[in-house]
Each structure stands twice: as C-alpha cells, then as structure tokens.
Short mmCIF file of C-alpha atoms and ligand atoms in Angstrom, two decimals:
data_model
loop_
_atom_site.label_atom_id
_atom_site.label_comp_id
_atom_site.label_asym_id
_atom_site.label_seq_id
_atom_site.Cartn_x
_atom_site.Cartn_y
_atom_site.Cartn_z
CA UNK U 1 0.11 -0.12 0.08
CA UNK U 2 1.31 3.34 -0.93
CA UNK U 3 2.10 5.76 1.94
CA UNK U 4 1.18 9.23 2.33
CA UNK U 5 4.13 11.64 1.54
CA UNK U 6 4.85 15.19 2.68
CA UNK U 7 3.86 16.29 -0.57
CA UNK U 8 0.28 15.27 -0.01
CA UNK U 9 -0.11 17.58 3.08
CA UNK U 10 -0.87 21.07 3.82
CA UNK U 11 1.95 22.01 6.31
CA UNK U 12 1.06 25.84 6.61
CA UNK U 13 1.36 26.99 10.34
CA UNK U 14 1.57 23.20 11.28
CA UNK U 15 4.40 21.80 13.60
CA UNK U 16 5.99 19.06 11.81
CA UNK U 17 8.04 16.61 13.40
CA UNK U 18 10.75 15.11 10.97
CA UNK U 19 12.44 12.05 12.02
CA UNK U 20 15.80 11.97 10.19
CA UNK U 21 18.89 9.65 10.17
CA UNK U 22 21.64 12.13 11.15
CA UNK U 23 23.70 9.28 12.75
CA UNK U 24 26.89 10.98 11.10
CA UNK U 25 30.41 9.61 11.52
CA UNK U 26 32.30 11.84 13.98
CA UNK U 27 36.21 11.91 14.74
CA UNK U 28 37.93 12.01 18.04
CA UNK U 29 37.46 15.64 18.27
CA UNK U 30 33.68 15.44 17.62
CA UNK U 31 33.86 16.71 14.03
CA UNK U 32 31.57 15.44 11.44
CA UNK U 33 33.60 13.51 8.70
CA UNK U 34 30.99 13.08 6.35
CA UNK U 35 27.76 15.18 5.99
CA UNK U 36 26.18 12.88 3.60
CA UNK U 37 23.31 12.19 5.98
CA UNK U 38 22.34 15.49 6.54
CA UNK U 39 22.40 16.71 2.93
CA UNK U 40 20.11 13.63 2.11
CA UNK U 41 17.46 15.07 4.41
CA UNK U 42 17.96 18.65 3.51
CA UNK U 43 15.40 18.76 0.82
CA UNK U 44 12.60 17.30 3.06
CA UNK U 45 13.57 19.91 5.83
CA UNK U 46 13.63 22.69 3.17
CA UNK U 47 10.37 21.58 1.74
CA UNK U 48 8.84 22.08 5.04
CA UNK U 49 10.28 25.52 5.74
CA UNK U 50 9.16 26.71 2.37
CA UNK U 51 5.63 25.56 3.04
CA UNK U 52 5.46 27.46 6.30
CA UNK U 53 5.84 24.81 8.93
CA UNK U 54 7.38 25.06 12.10
CA UNK U 55 10.19 22.22 11.91
CA UNK U 56 11.14 19.93 14.78
CA UNK U 57 13.93 17.76 13.52
CA UNK U 58 14.87 14.44 15.49
CA UNK U 59 17.69 11.91 15.07
CA UNK U 60 19.62 9.38 16.90
CA UNK U 61 23.42 9.45 17.00
CA UNK U 62 25.63 6.65 17.88
CA UNK U 63 25.00 4.15 20.80
CA UNK U 64 24.76 6.07 24.05
CA UNK U 65 23.09 3.30 25.94
CA UNK U 66 20.21 5.27 26.97
CA UNK U 67 22.13 8.03 29.05
CA UNK U 68 23.12 11.61 28.01
CA UNK U 69 26.66 11.17 26.69
CA UNK U 70 28.52 14.28 26.00
CA UNK U 71 30.55 13.26 22.95
CA UNK U 72 27.26 11.88 21.37
CA UNK U 73 25.39 15.30 21.45
CA UNK U 74 23.74 16.35 18.27
CA UNK U 75 25.39 19.95 18.60
CA UNK U 76 27.90 19.43 15.69
CA UNK U 77 24.87 18.30 13.64
CA UNK U 78 22.84 21.53 14.66
CA UNK U 79 25.99 23.51 13.50
CA UNK U 80 26.30 21.70 10.18
CA UNK U 81 22.72 21.86 9.44
CA UNK U 82 22.47 25.57 10.14
CA UNK U 83 25.23 26.06 7.52
CA UNK U 84 23.61 24.05 5.06
CA UNK U 85 20.15 25.66 5.49
CA UNK U 86 21.66 29.31 5.92
CA UNK U 87 19.46 29.73 9.20
CA UNK U 88 19.81 29.30 12.77
CA UNK U 89 19.11 25.82 13.99
CA UNK U 90 19.05 25.95 17.80
CA UNK U 91 19.79 22.40 19.53
CA UNK U 92 17.19 21.71 22.23
CA UNK U 93 18.57 20.53 25.49
CA UNK U 94 16.78 17.24 25.42
CA UNK U 95 13.96 15.62 23.02
CA UNK U 96 10.95 15.80 25.55
CA UNK U 97 9.85 17.73 28.38
CA UNK U 98 9.18 21.17 29.37
CA UNK U 99 12.41 22.75 28.39
CA UNK U 100 11.47 21.51 24.68
CA UNK U 101 7.98 22.95 24.90
CA UNK U 102 9.58 26.45 25.79
CA UNK U 103 11.52 26.42 22.85
CA UNK U 104 9.15 25.21 20.20
CA UNK U 105 9.90 26.66 16.72
CA UNK U 106 7.43 29.07 15.00
CA UNK U 107 6.47 28.65 11.19
CA UNK U 108 9.76 28.88 9.09
CA UNK U 109 12.02 28.10 12.08
CA UNK U 110 13.68 24.93 12.61
CA UNK U 111 14.50 23.22 15.94
CA UNK U 112 16.91 20.25 16.48
CA UNK U 113 16.03 17.90 19.33
CA UNK U 114 19.02 16.38 21.31
CA UNK U 115 20.03 12.65 20.77
CA UNK U 116 16.86 10.45 20.96
CA UNK U 117 18.89 7.54 22.37
CA UNK U 118 19.91 9.47 25.55
CA UNK U 119 16.57 7.94 26.51
CA UNK U 120 16.46 4.08 26.97
CA UNK U 121 12.53 4.50 26.14
CA UNK U 122 13.48 5.37 22.52
CA UNK U 123 14.84 1.84 21.63
CA UNK U 124 12.27 0.27 24.02
CA UNK U 125 9.34 1.83 21.99
CA UNK U 126 8.06 2.95 25.25
CA UNK U 127 4.47 4.30 25.02
CA UNK U 128 4.70 7.24 27.42
CA UNK U 129 7.87 8.55 25.76
CA UNK U 130 6.20 7.93 22.41
CA UNK U 131 3.29 10.16 23.66
CA UNK U 132 5.64 12.64 24.75
CA UNK U 133 7.39 12.89 21.42
CA UNK U 134 4.12 13.00 19.71
CA UNK U 135 2.70 15.88 21.66
CA UNK U 136 5.36 18.03 20.31
CA UNK U 137 3.82 17.88 16.56
CA UNK U 138 0.67 18.07 14.53
CA UNK U 139 2.24 16.17 11.53
CA UNK U 140 4.80 13.37 11.68
CA UNK U 141 7.19 13.01 8.84
CA UNK U 142 9.62 9.93 8.64
CA UNK U 143 12.71 10.70 6.45
CA UNK U 144 14.93 8.24 8.31
CA UNK U 145 15.10 5.36 5.79
CA UNK U 146 18.25 4.11 7.63
CA UNK U 147 16.36 3.57 10.72
CA UNK U 148 13.08 2.25 9.20
CA UNK U 149 13.94 -1.28 9.92
CA UNK U 150 13.73 -0.47 13.74
CA UNK U 151 10.62 -0.42 15.65
CA UNK U 152 11.56 2.57 18.00
CA UNK U 153 9.40 5.29 19.79
CA UNK U 154 10.44 7.71 17.14
CA UNK U 155 10.10 5.55 14.10
CA UNK U 156 6.93 3.68 15.20
CA UNK U 157 5.41 4.18 18.55
CA UNK U 158 4.85 8.04 18.32
CA UNK U 159 2.90 7.57 15.00
CA UNK U 160 -0.17 6.10 17.04
CA UNK U 161 -0.49 9.27 18.66
CA UNK U 162 -0.23 11.87 15.98
CA UNK U 163 -3.07 12.40 13.30
CA UNK U 164 -0.95 12.15 10.25
CA UNK U 165 2.22 10.26 9.54
CA UNK U 166 3.82 10.58 6.05
CA UNK U 167 7.24 9.91 4.29
CA UNK U 168 9.74 12.47 3.69
CA UNK U 169 11.18 13.26 0.25
CA UNK U 170 14.21 10.90 0.93
CA UNK U 171 12.19 8.15 2.27
CA UNK U 172 9.68 8.63 -0.74
CA UNK U 173 12.49 8.17 -3.15
CA UNK U 174 13.87 5.09 -1.32
CA UNK U 175 10.37 3.48 -1.53
CA UNK U 176 9.92 4.39 -4.94
CA UNK U 177 13.07 3.02 -6.43
CA UNK U 178 13.53 -0.04 -3.95
CA UNK U 179 9.71 -0.91 -4.63
CA UNK U 180 10.07 -0.38 -8.39
CA UNK U 181 12.97 -2.54 -9.12
CA UNK U 182 11.51 -5.33 -6.68
CA UNK U 183 7.94 -5.31 -7.71
CA UNK U 184 7.56 -4.20 -11.33
CA UNK U 185 11.15 -4.14 -12.77
CA UNK U 186 11.95 -3.39 -16.40
CA UNK U 187 13.31 -6.62 -17.91
CA UNK U 188 15.85 -8.12 -18.06
CA UNK U 189 16.38 -7.62 -14.45
CA UNK U 190 19.87 -8.61 -13.08
CA UNK U 191 20.93 -8.70 -9.31
CA UNK U 192 24.66 -8.61 -8.42
CA UNK U 193 25.22 -9.84 -5.02
CA UNK U 194 28.75 -9.91 -3.16
CA UNK U 195 30.19 -9.46 0.13
CA UNK U 196 31.51 -11.60 3.01
CA UNK U 197 28.62 -13.87 3.93
CA UNK U 198 25.96 -15.86 2.64
CA UNK U 199 24.22 -15.92 5.99
CA UNK U 200 23.85 -12.03 5.98
CA UNK U 201 22.14 -12.25 2.75
CA UNK U 202 20.02 -15.35 2.68
CA UNK U 203 16.85 -13.38 2.64
CA UNK U 204 17.90 -11.18 -0.10
CA UNK U 205 18.97 -14.09 -2.32
CA UNK U 206 15.81 -15.94 -1.70
CA UNK U 207 13.50 -13.02 -2.39
CA UNK U 208 15.42 -11.86 -5.30
CA UNK U 209 15.31 -15.17 -7.07
CA UNK U 210 11.67 -14.67 -7.23
CA UNK U 211 12.10 -11.37 -8.90
CA UNK U 212 15.07 -11.22 -11.15
CA UNK U 213 16.07 -13.05 -14.45
CA UNK U 214 19.61 -13.53 -13.29
CA UNK U 215 21.36 -13.30 -9.96
CA UNK U 216 25.14 -12.96 -10.30
CA UNK U 217 27.11 -13.86 -7.15
CA UNK U 218 30.61 -12.61 -6.04
CA UNK U 219 32.54 -11.99 -3.38
CA UNK U 220 33.46 -14.48 -0.52
CA UNK U 221 29.89 -15.72 -0.66
CA UNK U 222 30.47 -17.44 -3.91
CA UNK U 223 32.94 -19.85 -2.28
CA UNK U 224 30.42 -21.18 -0.03
CA UNK U 225 28.34 -21.89 -3.14
CA UNK U 226 31.24 -23.42 -5.21
CA UNK U 227 31.84 -25.70 -2.13
CA UNK U 228 28.27 -26.79 -2.34
CA UNK U 229 29.01 -27.98 -5.67
CA UNK U 230 31.98 -29.61 -4.39
CA UNK U 231 34.31 -27.57 -6.36
CA UNK U 232 37.87 -26.94 -4.69
CA UNK U 233 37.81 -23.51 -2.74
CA UNK U 234 41.38 -23.85 -1.01
CA UNK U 235 41.54 -21.48 1.96
CA UNK U 236 38.99 -19.03 0.70
CA UNK U 237 36.52 -17.63 3.20
CA UNK U 238 33.86 -20.27 3.54
CA UNK U 239 30.67 -20.56 5.91
CA UNK U 240 30.81 -24.29 6.64
CA UNK U 241 27.29 -24.21 8.34
CA UNK U 242 25.77 -22.65 5.18
CA UNK U 243 26.90 -25.08 2.65
CA UNK U 244 23.63 -27.36 2.95
CA UNK U 245 21.45 -24.24 2.63
CA UNK U 246 23.69 -23.17 -0.40
CA UNK U 247 23.21 -26.59 -2.00
CA UNK U 248 19.29 -26.07 -1.58
CA UNK U 249 19.27 -22.66 -3.08
CA UNK U 250 21.56 -23.67 -5.99
CA UNK U 251 19.01 -26.65 -6.38
CA UNK U 252 16.05 -24.28 -6.64
CA UNK U 253 17.66 -21.32 -8.46
CA UNK U 254 18.83 -23.47 -11.62
CA UNK U 255 20.34 -21.28 -14.35
CA UNK U 256 19.20 -18.25 -12.74
CA UNK U 257 21.92 -18.14 -10.15
CA UNK U 258 25.54 -17.62 -11.75
CA UNK U 259 28.78 -18.52 -9.95
CA UNK U 260 32.14 -16.99 -11.07
CA UNK U 261 34.05 -19.23 -13.45
CA UNK U 262 37.57 -17.94 -12.76
CA UNK U 263 39.09 -16.25 -9.75
CA UNK U 264 41.99 -14.07 -8.58
CA UNK U 265 43.84 -16.11 -5.84
CA UNK U 266 46.51 -15.21 -3.54
CA UNK U 267 48.61 -17.04 -1.03
CA UNK U 268 47.75 -14.60 1.84
CA UNK U 269 45.18 -11.94 2.62
CA UNK U 270 47.45 -8.77 2.65
CA UNK U 271 48.25 -5.72 0.59
CA UNK U 272 50.86 -6.59 -2.00
CA UNK U 273 50.48 -10.31 -1.84
CA UNK U 274 51.17 -11.91 -5.27
CA UNK U 275 48.16 -13.11 -6.99
CA UNK U 276 47.13 -14.81 -10.21
CA UNK U 277 43.91 -15.72 -12.24
CA UNK U 278 42.99 -19.45 -12.00
CA UNK U 279 39.88 -21.36 -13.01
CA UNK U 280 40.63 -24.01 -10.29
CA UNK U 281 41.45 -22.72 -6.76
CA UNK U 282 44.53 -24.63 -5.38
CA UNK U 283 44.60 -26.03 -1.75
CA UNK U 284 46.77 -23.31 -0.40
CA UNK U 285 45.18 -20.37 -2.19
CA UNK U 286 42.64 -17.67 -0.91
CA UNK U 287 40.17 -16.44 -3.74
CA UNK U 288 40.34 -12.77 -3.18
CA UNK U 289 38.45 -11.41 -6.43
CA UNK U 290 36.51 -12.63 -9.51
CA UNK U 291 38.63 -13.24 -12.50
CA UNK U 292 38.80 -11.78 -15.94
CA UNK U 293 36.65 -14.29 -17.59
CA UNK U 294 34.03 -13.76 -15.04
CA UNK U 295 34.23 -9.94 -14.97
CA UNK U 296 33.54 -10.13 -18.89
CA UNK U 297 30.65 -12.68 -18.42
CA UNK U 298 29.08 -10.65 -15.76
CA UNK U 299 29.63 -7.25 -17.48
CA UNK U 300 27.95 -8.74 -20.61
CA UNK U 301 24.71 -9.65 -18.78
CA UNK U 302 24.75 -6.38 -16.98
CA UNK U 303 25.18 -4.25 -20.20
CA UNK U 304 22.13 -6.18 -21.60
CA UNK U 305 20.07 -5.56 -18.49
CA UNK U 306 17.31 -2.88 -17.95
CA UNK U 307 17.25 -3.14 -14.51
CA UNK U 308 20.27 -3.84 -12.08
CA UNK U 309 19.94 -4.26 -8.13
CA UNK U 310 23.47 -4.31 -6.62
CA UNK U 311 24.58 -5.13 -2.95
CA UNK U 312 28.13 -6.06 -1.89
CA UNK U 313 31.70 -5.94 -3.45
CA UNK U 314 32.92 -8.94 -5.77
CA UNK U 315 36.30 -9.26 -3.82
CA UNK U 316 38.47 -7.71 -1.09
CA UNK U 317 37.96 -4.53 -2.75
CA UNK U 318 39.69 -2.54 -0.01
CA UNK U 319 42.84 -3.98 -0.92
CA UNK U 320 43.72 -2.82 -4.37
CA UNK U 321 44.41 -4.59 -6.85
CA UNK U 322 41.69 -6.96 -5.60
CA UNK U 323 39.12 -4.11 -6.22
CA UNK U 324 39.27 -4.80 -9.93
CA UNK U 325 36.15 -6.93 -10.33
CA UNK U 326 34.06 -4.53 -8.31
CA UNK U 327 35.19 -1.54 -10.03
CA UNK U 328 34.86 -3.04 -13.61
CA UNK U 329 31.47 -4.28 -12.95
CA UNK U 330 30.33 -0.77 -11.51
CA UNK U 331 31.61 0.74 -14.88
CA UNK U 332 29.33 -2.03 -16.46
CA UNK U 333 26.48 -0.94 -14.56
CA UNK U 334 27.07 2.59 -15.54
CA UNK U 335 27.20 1.83 -19.39
CA UNK U 336 24.19 -0.43 -19.13
CA UNK U 337 21.93 2.56 -18.91
CA UNK U 338 19.73 0.48 -16.92
CA UNK U 339 17.61 1.45 -13.85
CA UNK U 340 20.27 0.76 -11.27
CA UNK U 341 19.68 0.69 -7.47
CA UNK U 342 22.71 0.23 -5.18
CA UNK U 343 22.51 -0.86 -1.59
CA UNK U 344 25.01 1.77 -0.32
CA UNK U 345 28.15 0.68 1.71
CA UNK U 346 30.86 -0.84 -0.11
CA UNK U 347 29.06 -0.64 -3.61
CA UNK U 348 28.58 2.96 -3.27
CA UNK U 349 32.40 3.18 -2.61
CA UNK U 350 32.97 1.02 -5.72
CA UNK U 351 30.83 3.38 -7.98
CA UNK U 352 32.66 6.31 -6.56
CA UNK U 353 36.17 4.85 -7.25
CA UNK U 354 34.97 3.85 -10.73
CA UNK U 355 33.81 7.64 -11.20
CA UNK U 356 30.41 6.60 -12.28
CA UNK U 357 28.13 7.83 -9.39
CA UNK U 358 26.21 10.22 -11.60
CA UNK U 359 25.22 7.32 -13.90
CA UNK U 360 23.43 5.49 -10.96
CA UNK U 361 19.70 5.88 -10.50
CA UNK U 362 19.42 5.47 -6.74
CA UNK U 363 22.17 4.72 -4.06
CA UNK U 364 20.24 3.70 -0.85
CA UNK U 365 21.06 5.56 2.24
CA UNK U 366 20.01 2.65 4.39
CA UNK U 367 22.32 -0.55 4.64
CA UNK U 368 20.37 -2.59 7.02
CA UNK U 369 17.07 -1.18 5.86
CA UNK U 370 17.74 -1.82 2.24
CA UNK U 371 18.82 -5.48 2.84
CA UNK U 372 15.55 -6.08 4.62
CA UNK U 373 13.75 -4.37 1.89
CA UNK U 374 15.28 -6.54 -0.71
CA UNK U 375 14.48 -9.56 1.37
CA UNK U 376 11.11 -8.58 0.76
CA UNK U 377 10.34 -7.75 4.51
CA UNK U 378 7.92 -4.92 5.58
CA UNK U 379 9.80 -2.13 7.30
CA UNK U 380 8.07 -1.31 10.48
CA UNK U 381 8.95 2.50 10.18
CA UNK U 382 7.31 2.29 6.72
CA UNK U 383 4.25 0.05 7.61
CA UNK U 384 3.27 2.48 10.45
CA UNK U 385 2.87 5.45 8.11
CA UNK U 386 -0.56 6.78 7.00
CA UNK U 387 -1.90 4.81 4.14
CA UNK U 388 -2.41 6.93 0.93
CA UNK U 389 -5.88 5.93 0.08
CA UNK U 390 -7.23 6.62 3.58
CA UNK U 391 -6.27 10.19 3.20
CA UNK U 392 -6.19 11.13 -0.48
CA UNK U 393 -9.72 12.52 -1.11
P1 AMP A 1 29.39 -7.11 3.21
O1 AMP A 1 29.35 -6.30 4.18
O2 AMP A 1 28.73 -8.54 3.53
O3 AMP A 1 28.82 -6.48 1.96
O4 AMP A 1 30.69 -7.66 2.91
C1 AMP A 1 31.75 -6.85 2.48
C2 AMP A 1 33.11 -7.36 2.66
O5 AMP A 1 33.21 -8.46 1.88
C3 AMP A 1 34.29 -6.53 2.55
O6 AMP A 1 35.00 -6.08 3.61
C4 AMP A 1 35.32 -7.46 1.46
O7 AMP A 1 36.60 -7.34 1.62
C5 AMP A 1 34.70 -8.78 1.96
N1 AMP A 1 34.93 -9.86 0.72
C6 AMP A 1 34.47 -9.89 -0.44
N2 AMP A 1 34.97 -10.76 -1.05
C7 AMP A 1 35.69 -11.42 -0.45
C8 AMP A 1 36.72 -12.70 -0.40
N3 AMP A 1 36.76 -13.27 -1.70
N4 AMP A 1 37.31 -12.84 0.73
C9 AMP A 1 37.27 -12.36 1.82
N5 AMP A 1 36.50 -11.31 2.01
C10 AMP A 1 35.84 -10.86 0.92
#
C-alpha cells in the first residue's frame, strides 16, 4: 500500500516533526567526517520550511545506551545543518519535556532535538515516551530510511499518537526505487550480490530469486556456493554451516543463479600479496576477487539489463588490486543505461572509485534497511505511516 507523502499534506502553520537519520560519523575531536546523511534530508527540511511549517527535527546518534553522553550530542549536527540551510538551528537541551516545549519553533523556523537515544525509552518503543514525542507535533514525517527497519518510539511508537504520519522526500525516493525494482522491474532484471557472508544475505538471495532474471554472485559468498557444488575452494572464506543451505538454494535457483568461473587467488590476504587468475583454486590459495573471464561474463549480462540491483563487493575491494572485479562491474552498471539501484556501503564506494556515481539511478542511504527491503520484509517504520488512500480525497 502506498504511503502518504509530505507532498500530499498542507503544512502551513503546522508543527512538523521530521525523524531523520543524522547518525553521522564523528572523529575523536567530535567533528563530522561526512555530512552525507544531513544533506540527504535537506530537501525534506527545506520543503517544510518553504511551506511555512514550524519544523522539529529529531535523530539518534551512535549508541549512548540510554544515557546522556557528551560526545554523542547532536550539537555538531545542529551547527552543520544551520550552515547548509543558511539559517539558525538551535539545539534543544533534550528531546522531550518542558524545556523543549519552551523552545518550540515558529513557522519557518527549525529546532533540532537532542539525541533520541539519550533515553532508553526510545529503543524500547515506550508508549509514554512516544506520547511525549507526539505531543510536540501536528504532523509526523519519517525521512529516516536508514532507521526504518527498527521499531523504536520515534520511528513507530509515536505514530499512534499523531493525526497524520507521512514519508519525507528521501523516504519517498527510497520506497519508490526499491519498490519499483523489486515489484515491477523493467526486464531483463539482474541482481549482483557480493560481500563476505551468505548468512547476511540469505533473505535477499531467496527473495530476489523470485524477482530477477539473473542473480550474479561474487565476493566470498561465492565460495560457499562453489563448495556446495563440491568445487575446490582452497583457503577461501567459507561458511561451513551454510553449505547445505547453499546446496538447496542452487537446486531451486537452477540457471538463474550464476557463480564465478575464474578467480584471482593469493597466498595470503594482505596488501601486496602476489596473485594470479585461475579457474581452479589450489589447496593453499585464497580467492580474493572474481577473475577476468567472470568480469567479462558478468559485464555482458549487466550491459544487456534494463534493471540492475547491486549489493556487496565482488572481492576484497579495500585492498587494491583486488578491487578490479568490483570497479569493472561498477563501470558495466553505468554503461548499461539500466535503472540501477545500489545498496550503499561498499558498492557505493566502488561506484565512486569507478567515477560513475552520476550514472546510478538510486544509491540507498540505508544499509540494513535496504537489505530488509530487498528480502521482501515490511519495514516497521514504513508500515506505520498513514496509507495514501485513507487520506487522499
Ligand atoms: P558485506 O558487508 O557482506 O557486503 O561484505 C563486505 C566485505 O566482504 C568487504 O570487507 C570485502 O573485503 C569482503 N569480501 C569480499 N570478497 C571477499 C573474499 N573473496 N574474501 C574475503 N572477503 C571478501
């Protein structure tokens, strides 16, 4: 069911509570090392300001374990948000209570609440805490796709106590693209899955096999599958306890699931280790990347695709030259002209390294949330939002 969007609502003179994912990386001096997450929700905040709403922004930051923790204050975020918006963004001393009520913004103004996770009730999805958060707002907006797989007070609980709960512009975009490629993809639709473990992506593999025309597997994950086919894998990273499951997946997937036919192998997993391309992995070798033949085969399938869904690197890409498979396939995704949706994290770094970021349709801002979405699970933070039909009159 489609969810109400901020664009469907009249925000004028309303107090709008925007849940963002401003869980930014900080260095030892408490400086923000990447403001990407703040920029990602800027359009939603600007939209609310332009439509004359009084804006309250809330987020978690790090893991303060339910206690006020000075180095996890949102003060650096307030300062950066203020610079990006070009207007004052005061930081409330807390996220609930009388002091917050006293500093409530007026239409056109923005207030940032202090770290939601300074209260244990946030992660416990406590009803009283949820009510207190809800009492601040006329309208609730969730723009925190990265936190939508968590049922916390600010992502789910408070929605029961506000009249309207809608998706922000970032959340809208995430749901639109992830929804489109998994529900109604242009075909051929190809998934490219890599990374360390089969166990992290079982749900994604099983669900995508019901959606895509081809599922190309790379990364260490491929070696658990090759072992399940009784192929030699040397000292490559394997999940012994997932071999049986891998065998069952292979049997049901048939020709849809494609495994690497050659590999880059090294004698040890360290920078500068000598390596070579092989089709058969020797007993003392570790496979660290897909080989040239596989790169060509996968690139050709990707170039013929109309939709590409990509999650996880094809090799130990943080250790060049073992990034070659990942970077070459990033280029193939860009060249394909397909609708491309990328799961963020390592795959995002790869498209940057390949210099093709501007050719990708959508890079998800939520690692865990996008994996749950691709697994076909309903995200609690999305399910809780108001259905579009219920209010679109
Ligand atoms: P994930 O978080 O599951 O997407 O996994 C990413 C990690 O998988 C990266 O740190 C890669 O170095 C690692 N990885 C990918 N391929 C291999 C491989 N062949 N052997 C060991 N680690 C790998």
